[in-house]
Amino acid sequence: QLQLVESGGGWVQPGGSLRLSCTASGSSLDYLIVGWFRQVPGEGREGVSCFINSAGNTLYAESVKGRFTIVRDSPKNTVHLQMNDLKPEDTGVYYCAADVPPSNCVQADFTNWGQGIQVTVSP
């Protein structure tokens, strides 16, 4: 059974960087769609970035384009989300998710989820 564990969250000042990691066990991520979502209290989960097929094509939310990068680390069965130039509006609980392709990077496409990790961007 696929299990996902997020790491790398925390607090950072605006303009700073964090790298989130999603490490899988029970199955290889190489041929799965993998997505990062975030959620703030009172709102639904927003797709941030995804690998949308096994070829490695990606999608990014408009709000993070040019600042965030999703990267596969196959030897470690991990997908990273490199987040640069962070803004207070990036604050939230970040979740990774995985499933079989394809995907449009929407929550309904994914059935396997990590437990989530907090990212806080503030002065």
mmCIF file of C-alpha atoms in Angstrom:
data_model
loop_
_atom_site.group_PDB
_atom_site.id
_atom_site.type_symbol
_atom_site.label_atom_id
_atom_site.label_comp_id
_atom_site.label_asym_id
_atom_site.label_seq_id
_atom_site.Cartn_x
_atom_site.Cartn_y
_atom_site.Cartn_z
ATOM 1 C CA GLN A 1 0.000 0.000 0.000
ATOM 2 C CA LEU A 2 1.324 3.404 -0.981
ATOM 3 C CA GLN A 3 2.196 5.687 1.921
ATOM 4 C CA LEU A 4 3.324 9.290 1.566
ATOM 5 C CA VAL A 5 5.203 11.373 4.127
ATOM 6 C CA GLU A 6 5.844 15.101 3.774
ATOM 7 C CA SER A 7 8.811 16.890 5.324
ATOM 8 C CA GLY A 8 10.627 20.211 5.094
ATOM 9 C CA GLY A 9 7.944 22.610 6.226
ATOM 10 C CA GLY A 10 8.303 25.341 8.812
ATOM 11 C CA TRP A 11 8.479 29.094 9.189
ATOM 12 C CA VAL A 12 10.248 31.429 6.796
ATOM 13 C CA GLN A 13 10.310 35.168 6.229
ATOM 14 C CA PRO A 14 8.846 36.652 3.039
ATOM 15 C CA GLY A 15 11.295 36.266 0.183
ATOM 16 C CA GLY A 16 12.779 33.135 1.689
ATOM 17 C CA SER A 17 12.857 29.559 0.414
ATOM 18 C CA LEU A 18 11.797 26.130 1.578
ATOM 19 C CA ARG A 19 12.014 22.705 -0.001
ATOM 20 C CA LEU A 20 9.229 20.289 0.745
ATOM 21 C CA SER A 21 9.760 16.578 0.243
ATOM 22 C CA CYS A 22 7.220 13.833 -0.338
ATOM 23 C CA THR A 23 8.729 10.413 0.272
ATOM 24 C CA ALA A 24 6.833 7.292 -0.705
ATOM 25 C CA SER A 25 6.896 3.721 0.524
ATOM 26 C CA GLY A 26 5.040 0.723 -0.800
ATOM 27 C CA SER A 27 5.213 1.761 -4.449
ATOM 28 C CA SER A 28 7.436 3.679 -6.840
ATOM 29 C CA LEU A 29 6.459 7.252 -7.640
ATOM 30 C CA ASP A 30 8.154 7.153 -11.021
ATOM 31 C CA TYR A 31 5.058 6.183 -13.000
ATOM 32 C CA LEU A 32 2.472 7.908 -10.888
ATOM 33 C CA ILE A 33 1.042 11.374 -10.992
ATOM 34 C CA VAL A 34 2.232 13.289 -7.941
ATOM 35 C CA GLY A 35 0.784 16.558 -6.760
ATOM 36 C CA TRP A 36 1.278 19.189 -4.119
ATOM 37 C CA PHE A 37 -1.802 20.884 -2.682
ATOM 38 C CA ARG A 38 -2.229 23.469 0.029
ATOM 39 C CA GLN A 39 -5.064 24.383 2.328
ATOM 40 C CA VAL A 40 -5.816 27.300 4.593
ATOM 41 C CA PRO A 41 -8.475 27.194 7.332
ATOM 42 C CA GLY A 42 -11.979 27.520 5.946
ATOM 43 C CA GLU A 43 -10.989 26.839 2.356
ATOM 44 C CA GLY A 44 -10.632 23.813 0.125
ATOM 45 C CA ARG A 45 -7.374 22.298 -1.051
ATOM 46 C CA GLU A 46 -5.752 24.192 -3.901
ATOM 47 C CA GLY A 47 -3.568 22.440 -6.441
ATOM 48 C CA VAL A 48 -0.105 24.017 -6.338
ATOM 49 C CA SER A 49 1.905 21.831 -8.694
ATOM 50 C CA CYS A 50 1.652 18.359 -10.187
ATOM 51 C CA PHE A 51 3.305 15.839 -12.402
ATOM 52 C CA ILE A 52 0.267 15.133 -14.565
ATOM 53 C CA ASN A 53 1.468 12.045 -16.406
ATOM 54 C CA SER A 54 4.225 9.440 -16.421
ATOM 55 C CA ALA A 55 6.185 11.454 -19.002
ATOM 56 C CA GLY A 56 6.896 14.099 -16.401
ATOM 57 C CA ASN A 57 4.757 16.923 -17.716
ATOM 58 C CA THR A 58 3.926 19.446 -15.037
ATOM 59 C CA LEU A 59 1.275 21.959 -14.066
ATOM 60 C CA TYR A 60 1.621 24.940 -11.773
ATOM 61 C CA ALA A 61 -0.952 27.212 -10.214
ATOM 62 C CA GLU A 62 -0.707 30.727 -11.663
ATOM 63 C CA SER A 63 0.091 32.096 -8.224
ATOM 64 C CA VAL A 64 3.307 30.055 -7.947
ATOM 65 C CA LYS A 65 4.613 30.007 -11.527
ATOM 66 C CA GLY A 66 8.230 31.104 -11.691
ATOM 67 C CA ARG A 67 8.679 30.643 -7.942
ATOM 68 C CA PHE A 68 7.955 26.955 -7.281
ATOM 69 C CA THR A 69 9.477 23.919 -8.989
ATOM 70 C CA ILE A 70 8.400 20.290 -8.680
ATOM 71 C CA VAL A 71 11.212 17.774 -9.052
ATOM 72 C CA ARG A 72 11.452 14.005 -8.982
ATOM 73 C CA ASP A 73 14.253 12.321 -7.008
ATOM 74 C CA SER A 74 13.820 8.776 -8.263
ATOM 75 C CA PRO A 75 16.643 7.080 -6.299
ATOM 76 C CA LYS A 76 15.014 8.328 -3.087
ATOM 77 C CA ASN A 77 11.449 7.681 -4.295
ATOM 78 C CA THR A 78 10.758 11.291 -3.432
ATOM 79 C CA VAL A 79 9.194 14.310 -5.080
ATOM 80 C CA HIS A 80 10.345 17.739 -3.963
ATOM 81 C CA LEU A 81 8.620 21.088 -4.146
ATOM 82 C CA GLN A 82 11.224 23.832 -4.223
ATOM 83 C CA MET A 83 9.584 27.061 -3.108
ATOM 84 C CA ASN A 84 11.421 30.336 -3.659
ATOM 85 C CA ASP A 85 10.471 33.974 -3.071
ATOM 86 C CA LEU A 86 7.815 32.885 -0.610
ATOM 87 C CA LYS A 87 4.951 35.239 0.193
ATOM 88 C CA PRO A 88 2.587 35.402 3.172
ATOM 89 C CA GLU A 89 -0.215 34.129 0.943
ATOM 90 C CA ASP A 90 1.741 30.890 0.483
ATOM 91 C CA THR A 91 1.041 30.060 4.112
ATOM 92 C CA GLY A 92 -0.960 26.892 4.636
ATOM 93 C CA VAL A 93 -0.848 23.161 5.182
ATOM 94 C CA TYR A 94 0.810 21.488 2.232
ATOM 95 C CA TYR A 95 -0.166 17.982 1.196
ATOM 96 C CA CYS A 96 1.365 15.640 -1.329
ATOM 97 C CA ALA A 97 -0.773 13.160 -3.197
ATOM 98 C CA ALA A 98 -0.227 10.403 -5.725
ATOM 99 C CA ASP A 99 -2.285 8.220 -8.028
ATOM 100 C CA VAL A 100 -2.347 6.670 -11.487
ATOM 101 C CA PRO A 101 -2.206 9.029 -14.465
ATOM 102 C CA PRO A 102 -3.467 11.217 -15.958
ATOM 103 C CA SER A 103 -4.411 14.230 -13.923
ATOM 104 C CA ASN A 104 -5.444 17.856 -14.218
ATOM 105 C CA CYS A 105 -3.975 18.566 -10.809
ATOM 106 C CA VAL A 106 -7.312 18.623 -9.022
ATOM 107 C CA GLN A 107 -8.041 17.070 -5.670
ATOM 108 C CA ALA A 108 -10.516 14.544 -7.092
ATOM 109 C CA ASP A 109 -7.793 12.911 -9.199
ATOM 110 C CA PHE A 110 -5.937 11.647 -6.122
ATOM 111 C CA THR A 111 -6.772 8.931 -3.621
ATOM 112 C CA ASN A 112 -3.437 8.639 -1.774
ATOM 113 C CA TRP A 113 -2.530 11.549 0.513
ATOM 114 C CA GLY A 114 0.141 12.418 3.016
ATOM 115 C CA GLN A 115 -0.676 13.804 6.438
ATOM 116 C CA GLY A 116 0.188 17.391 5.533
ATOM 117 C CA ILE A 117 2.855 19.786 6.754
ATOM 118 C CA GLN A 118 2.612 23.410 7.853
ATOM 119 C CA VAL A 119 4.310 26.211 5.941
ATOM 120 C CA THR A 120 4.193 29.659 7.511
ATOM 121 C CA VAL A 121 5.492 32.758 5.733
ATOM 122 C CA SER A 122 5.576 35.838 7.928
ATOM 123 C CA PRO A 123 7.964 38.625 9.024
#
